[in-house]
Structure formats: C-alpha cells, structure tokens
XYZ file of C-alpha atoms in Angstrom:
335
model
C -3.545 8.706 14.068
C -6.419 6.984 12.302
C -9.381 7.993 10.174
C -12.685 6.092 10.050
C -14.999 5.952 7.047
C -18.128 3.992 6.224
C -18.715 4.036 2.490
C -22.123 4.608 0.989
C -22.404 3.579 -2.686
C -22.219 7.273 -3.694
C -19.134 7.892 -1.605
C -17.527 4.710 -2.878
C -18.060 5.883 -6.455
C -16.307 9.165 -5.672
C -13.474 7.282 -3.987
C -12.933 5.075 -7.016
C -12.792 8.094 -9.300
C -10.340 10.104 -7.236
C -6.711 9.209 -6.617
C -4.027 6.952 -8.046
C -1.332 4.756 -6.516
C 1.002 6.666 -4.191
C 4.524 6.967 -5.516
C 6.274 6.885 -2.148
C 8.452 3.862 -1.432
C 7.024 3.658 2.098
C 3.585 5.210 2.463
C 2.725 7.613 5.269
C -0.980 6.700 5.173
C -2.199 3.099 5.086
C -5.769 2.575 3.849
C -7.436 -0.544 5.198
C -10.928 -1.958 4.720
C -12.978 -4.564 6.540
C -16.545 -5.782 6.697
C -18.944 -6.661 9.517
C -18.784 -9.510 12.005
C -16.656 -11.175 14.674
C -14.468 -12.681 11.937
C -12.730 -9.292 11.702
C -11.877 -9.198 15.414
C -8.089 -9.227 14.819
C -8.360 -6.132 12.635
C -10.691 -4.430 15.112
C -7.987 -4.856 17.753
C -5.328 -3.569 15.353
C -7.493 -0.515 14.718
C -8.678 0.234 18.242
C -5.295 -0.350 19.910
C -3.286 1.460 17.199
C -1.144 -1.625 16.747
C -0.117 -0.876 13.171
C 0.972 2.634 14.149
C 2.866 1.145 17.098
C 4.823 -1.404 15.070
C 5.451 1.017 12.211
C 6.894 3.551 14.667
C 9.163 0.848 16.078
C 10.699 0.499 12.620
C 11.066 4.262 12.186
C 7.882 5.007 10.252
C 5.268 7.462 11.480
C 2.017 6.594 9.710
C -1.670 7.421 9.657
C -4.235 4.678 9.167
C -7.487 5.225 7.321
C -10.147 2.580 8.005
C -12.960 1.993 5.522
C -16.009 -0.242 5.905
C -17.616 -2.170 3.049
C -20.596 -4.552 2.998
C -19.021 -6.891 0.433
C -15.769 -7.839 -1.256
C -16.545 -6.559 -4.740
C -16.377 -2.909 -3.681
C -13.049 -3.476 -1.985
C -11.665 -5.155 -5.075
C -12.679 -2.208 -7.216
C -10.959 0.107 -4.744
C -7.804 -2.021 -4.921
C -7.873 -2.043 -8.712
C -8.212 1.743 -8.844
C -5.409 2.259 -6.319
C -7.640 3.689 -3.591
C -7.106 0.941 -1.034
C -3.998 -0.769 0.344
C -5.240 -3.694 2.449
C -8.636 -5.327 1.994
C -10.247 -7.818 4.352
C -13.200 -10.068 3.681
C -14.253 -13.609 3.010
C -11.952 -15.714 0.863
C -14.257 -15.689 -2.176
C -13.434 -12.144 -3.345
C -9.724 -12.821 -2.790
C -9.777 -15.864 -5.056
C -11.676 -13.961 -7.741
C -9.326 -10.974 -7.816
C -6.226 -13.198 -7.489
C -7.181 -15.081 -10.644
C -8.115 -11.881 -12.450
C -4.807 -10.109 -11.759
C -2.175 -12.867 -11.942
C -0.596 -11.311 -15.032
C -0.759 -7.637 -14.009
C -1.451 -6.212 -10.530
C -0.765 -9.573 -8.867
C -3.214 -9.219 -5.998
C -2.693 -11.958 -3.403
C -3.501 -12.875 0.152
C -1.441 -11.308 2.928
C -2.718 -13.354 5.867
C -5.702 -15.235 7.187
C -7.715 -13.819 10.084
C -9.875 -16.693 11.279
C -11.291 -20.098 10.464
C -14.942 -20.366 11.447
C -18.105 -22.118 10.222
C -20.723 -20.335 8.118
C -24.356 -21.329 8.572
C -27.243 -21.126 6.147
C -30.209 -20.145 8.324
C -33.873 -20.079 7.308
C -37.245 -19.061 8.710
C -39.108 -21.408 6.369
C -40.222 -24.429 8.438
C -40.552 -26.523 5.274
C -36.879 -26.179 4.392
C -34.724 -28.917 5.888
C -32.214 -29.251 3.045
C -31.226 -27.441 -0.157
C -33.743 -29.536 -2.096
C -36.589 -27.979 -0.097
C -36.061 -24.390 -1.272
C -38.844 -23.310 -3.629
C -39.883 -20.363 -5.777
C -40.922 -18.153 -2.877
C -37.589 -18.382 -1.066
C -34.731 -15.903 -1.199
C -31.272 -16.471 0.306
C -29.399 -13.325 1.339
C -25.600 -13.399 1.220
C -22.893 -10.708 0.868
C -22.475 -11.007 -2.914
C -24.011 -13.430 -5.382
C -21.560 -15.776 -7.124
C -18.366 -14.296 -5.614
C -18.681 -14.234 -1.805
C -17.410 -17.194 0.196
C -21.021 -17.947 1.119
C -22.055 -17.994 -2.538
C -19.167 -20.262 -3.497
C -19.836 -22.587 -0.569
C -23.489 -22.778 -1.628
C -22.400 -23.792 -5.130
C -20.110 -26.469 -3.715
C -22.981 -27.772 -1.592
C -25.300 -27.736 -4.618
C -22.819 -29.818 -6.579
C -22.631 -32.311 -3.726
C -26.412 -32.454 -3.302
C -27.641 -32.440 -6.890
C -24.780 -33.652 -9.088
C -21.576 -32.477 -10.784
C -23.384 -30.272 -13.311
C -25.683 -28.623 -10.745
C -23.287 -26.278 -8.947
C -25.377 -23.226 -9.881
C -28.736 -24.810 -9.016
C -29.207 -22.543 -5.998
C -27.976 -19.301 -7.590
C -31.476 -18.228 -8.600
C -32.481 -18.061 -4.947
C -29.640 -15.734 -3.910
C -29.667 -11.957 -3.444
C -26.791 -9.672 -2.438
C -27.205 -8.103 0.995
C -24.851 -7.088 3.800
C -25.018 -9.235 6.935
C -26.638 -6.621 9.217
C -29.427 -5.942 6.725
C -29.841 -9.653 5.967
C -30.224 -10.448 9.654
C -32.904 -7.776 10.036
C -34.687 -8.982 6.914
C -34.722 -12.595 8.063
C -35.727 -11.985 11.665
C -38.203 -9.205 10.884
C -40.451 -11.426 8.804
C -41.523 -8.554 6.545
C -39.143 -9.264 3.671
C -38.897 -11.650 0.748
C -35.722 -12.964 2.395
C -36.429 -16.358 3.953
C -32.814 -17.431 4.448
C -29.431 -15.927 5.219
C -26.049 -17.500 4.534
C -24.093 -15.429 6.995
C -21.345 -15.612 9.585
C -20.861 -15.109 13.316
C -22.316 -13.271 15.196
C -25.266 -12.810 12.832
C -26.014 -16.514 12.483
C -25.808 -16.889 16.270
C -28.325 -14.099 16.820
C -30.632 -15.611 14.205
C -30.449 -19.013 15.889
C -31.961 -17.467 19.013
C -35.085 -16.361 17.167
C -38.004 -18.757 17.384
C -38.745 -20.420 14.056
C -35.272 -19.926 12.550
C -33.070 -22.979 12.086
C -29.849 -24.091 10.381
C -29.925 -25.810 6.996
C -26.240 -25.996 6.077
C -22.830 -25.772 7.761
C -19.793 -24.832 5.659
C -17.543 -27.148 7.673
C -19.671 -30.074 6.483
C -19.314 -28.912 2.881
C -15.521 -28.528 3.091
C -14.961 -31.615 5.206
C -13.515 -29.623 8.099
C -12.521 -26.168 9.256
C -11.570 -23.553 6.667
C -10.395 -19.961 6.548
C -13.311 -17.544 6.561
C -11.734 -14.090 6.674
C -8.492 -13.033 5.040
C -6.466 -9.915 4.166
C -5.271 -9.249 0.622
C -3.371 -6.568 -1.279
C -1.708 -5.714 -4.579
C 1.931 -6.612 -5.206
C 2.759 -2.940 -5.696
C 1.879 -2.085 -2.116
C 3.644 -5.111 -0.616
C 6.825 -4.755 -2.680
C 7.122 -0.979 -2.243
C 6.336 -1.017 1.476
C 8.296 -3.907 3.013
C 8.684 -2.277 6.442
C 5.013 -1.298 6.660
C 4.079 -4.827 5.601
C 6.254 -6.278 8.367
C 4.662 -3.852 10.819
C 1.205 -4.962 9.733
C 2.063 -8.629 10.215
C 3.520 -7.871 13.660
C 0.374 -5.953 14.569
C -1.804 -8.798 13.378
C 0.150 -11.386 15.355
C -0.077 -9.207 18.468
C -3.849 -9.013 18.064
C -4.009 -12.810 17.698
C -2.033 -13.215 20.905
C -4.422 -10.920 22.763
C -7.402 -12.940 21.522
C -5.818 -16.155 22.726
C -4.586 -14.898 26.098
C -7.265 -12.371 27.087
C -10.538 -13.089 25.253
C -12.484 -10.996 27.787
C -10.518 -7.855 26.926
C -10.780 -8.623 23.208
C -14.543 -9.021 23.615
C -14.883 -5.692 25.421
C -12.947 -3.851 22.715
C -14.950 -5.456 19.918
C -18.312 -4.829 21.625
C -17.589 -1.148 22.089
C -16.221 -0.680 18.578
C -19.102 -2.535 16.905
C -21.851 -1.467 19.317
C -22.882 -5.091 19.506
C -26.202 -6.090 21.109
C -24.546 -9.259 22.408
C -23.552 -9.619 26.041
C -19.905 -9.923 27.020
C -20.399 -13.594 27.871
C -21.917 -14.212 24.436
C -19.020 -12.518 22.648
C -16.454 -14.406 24.717
C -18.292 -17.613 23.834
C -18.027 -16.718 20.135
C -14.317 -15.994 20.488
C -13.689 -19.258 22.310
C -15.981 -21.398 20.160
C -14.271 -24.758 19.659
C -14.873 -24.566 15.903
C -13.140 -21.182 15.578
C -9.391 -20.844 15.045
C -7.745 -17.428 15.326
C -4.684 -17.725 13.112
C -2.893 -15.993 10.263
C -2.265 -19.382 8.623
C -4.620 -20.152 5.700
C -6.702 -23.328 5.999
C -8.463 -25.254 3.188
C -8.176 -22.395 0.708
C -7.003 -24.597 -2.158
C -10.293 -26.589 -2.476
C -12.145 -23.320 -3.023
C -9.768 -22.160 -5.758
C -9.863 -25.497 -7.525
C -13.666 -25.586 -7.392
C -13.908 -22.080 -8.844
C -11.551 -23.071 -11.642
C -13.339 -26.330 -12.427
C -16.658 -24.476 -12.500
C -15.331 -21.843 -14.888
C -15.854 -19.035 -12.378
C -12.157 -18.145 -12.544
C -9.835 -18.719 -15.488
C -6.877 -20.161 -13.621
C -6.125 -22.504 -10.752
C -3.352 -23.292 -8.293
C -1.413 -26.406 -7.412
C -0.450 -25.165 -3.972
C -2.086 -22.755 -1.526
C 1.098 -20.666 -1.345
C 0.532 -19.484 -4.928
C -2.434 -17.484 -3.644
C -0.489 -15.682 -0.890
C 2.516 -13.390 -0.616
C 5.667 -14.566 1.142
C 4.229 -13.027 4.318
C 2.971 -16.607 4.749
C 6.368 -18.188 4.097
C 7.033 -20.989 6.562
C 3.370 -21.428 7.454
C 1.837 -24.896 7.181
C -1.262 -23.781 5.312
C -3.632 -25.595 3.042
C-alpha cells in the first residue's frame, strides 16, 4: 500500500509542525520524498512497482509507503530534521549541507546514489556565451540558491572562470524555482528568467526551443561525470530499521537492473507516472544517454564537499567520500 502527496508550502508547514520520530524499532510506514526529473527514475520504479513493499514483505515486514514530492532539497531537510520524513532524494547539494550541519547530532548521511548525469545551464539570451556575458537584466533559475547542486556547481564554475575569490560572483543572478516552473518561465519568454540551470529532461526540452542554447555543462566543471541525485536519511532511521533499510537497498538495486535491462519498460512506467510530454523514444534516449550512469555508487562527491568547506558554506569537510554515506555503501568503489 502506498500514499501519494504533493506538498504545497502551506501543507509542508503543517507537516513540519505535526509529528515526531516514530518509536518503533521497525516502522510500519516509510515516508519517502523525491523531486522532479528523470534523475529520480529509480525511485519512480520503486514506487510504481511496489518494490520496497515487495522486499520488506520478503523479510517479514508488512509496510505502507507514503510518497511526498518537493521542489527543492531545503524543504526535505526541514522535514528530516523535524522527524516527518524517513528517506529524502534530491541533488547532492542539500545532502552535503545537512550532512555537515548534523555530524554531531542527528548524523544525516547519504544512503545511496541514484544517477550520474550532466546538468546544463541553458539561456535564451543570445548575447550570453559564457558566464562573463551575464548582465544586470539576466536571472538564472535553479532549485535553491546557494545550496542546490546547480547553485554549488555554478559557484565552482565562477571560481574557475573569475578567480579563487570569485566563487559567489554569479549568486546575484540566481533565483529559486522548481524545474517545471523554471522551464516554463524560460521557454515562455514572459518572465525575468533568462536562464535555467536544470537537469534532464527539462534541459533537453529547452534545447529544442529555438533561441535557447547551452552555456555550461557540469561535467566540464567537475572534470568528468558526477552523481546528480542521491538518497539520504538520519542515523536514527537507518539504525532502528536495519531490515527496512536492506529492503530499500534491494528495491533500489532491482530498479537499477530494470533500467539497464529493459529501458523501454522503465520509460513507459516513468512517462505514465510523470505525465511527461516526451515521446517514448525520447525518454529511452535520455535513459540510455552515454553520459548517464544508473548506479547506487557515489561518483565525484568529495570535490563538492571540499569546495563547500573551502568556501565556508559548510563548517566541516571530509577526507574520504565514505564519511558522507552510511555503510549501505560499504564495498562500493565510490569517489
């Protein structure tokens, strides 16, 4: 059994004010959250195919899943902090922020990666060919200023382009906006938004619109492929629910296997669940893009954490990527 919820700001506020951590050693209801985009395909399959319920039942646990939808990572982090969410999924930026913030108390860490894929900064301004070309009239929409993976990547690119003390040079151009709204704002031409630092499939749809072009690729900034989407949780949930955690990892690995072996079926499930305007061939192409890696193993997460620490955006750092993740990633060759 599963429950679906899309949170408005008002509803989110009520959620945060409501309940506390469950006291049960193994919960009977698992509350999961994700955002928008093809980067959450593994979780969409887990949800639509009841894979978590399936693997939990195999270990003797009958559970209900409650699926929430957020437009950014900050809301999910607040829900985690208040005990109203068990497993959050988003870009790596919010994970790194909350990991650093809770190292000495709630110990929120990564559970698993979902996908490595490039993020593109797209613009409708024909004068903008590089970051140096953005001017006073431009606005860059991204999921959350300063904390989203897009915002952090933009700061890393600014440092590379303008100098070691210029990481925040582009911050003044950024505005917080969910990907669906940002895509509409950019392609509609009736908004102050002239650029969108997004993710697939939004950046792919934008690239099809005449007059919109790519300015920046996150793979160029990081020097290669990197984890985009990831799942994270508080230590309390992981330590008190070892069997449910194992069931979740088994469900996630099963979804990854389906993506690899039957991308057409995965595309059909995702299209129906997300009501995507893309054709099946377009979604399959996204899934099979040579730059995309569907894996639970984290990739190039450490450079992000070290940049955030060096920039003073988080108060701690890590020497190894495994410090940022639970032992659900034990044995993985991450980075």
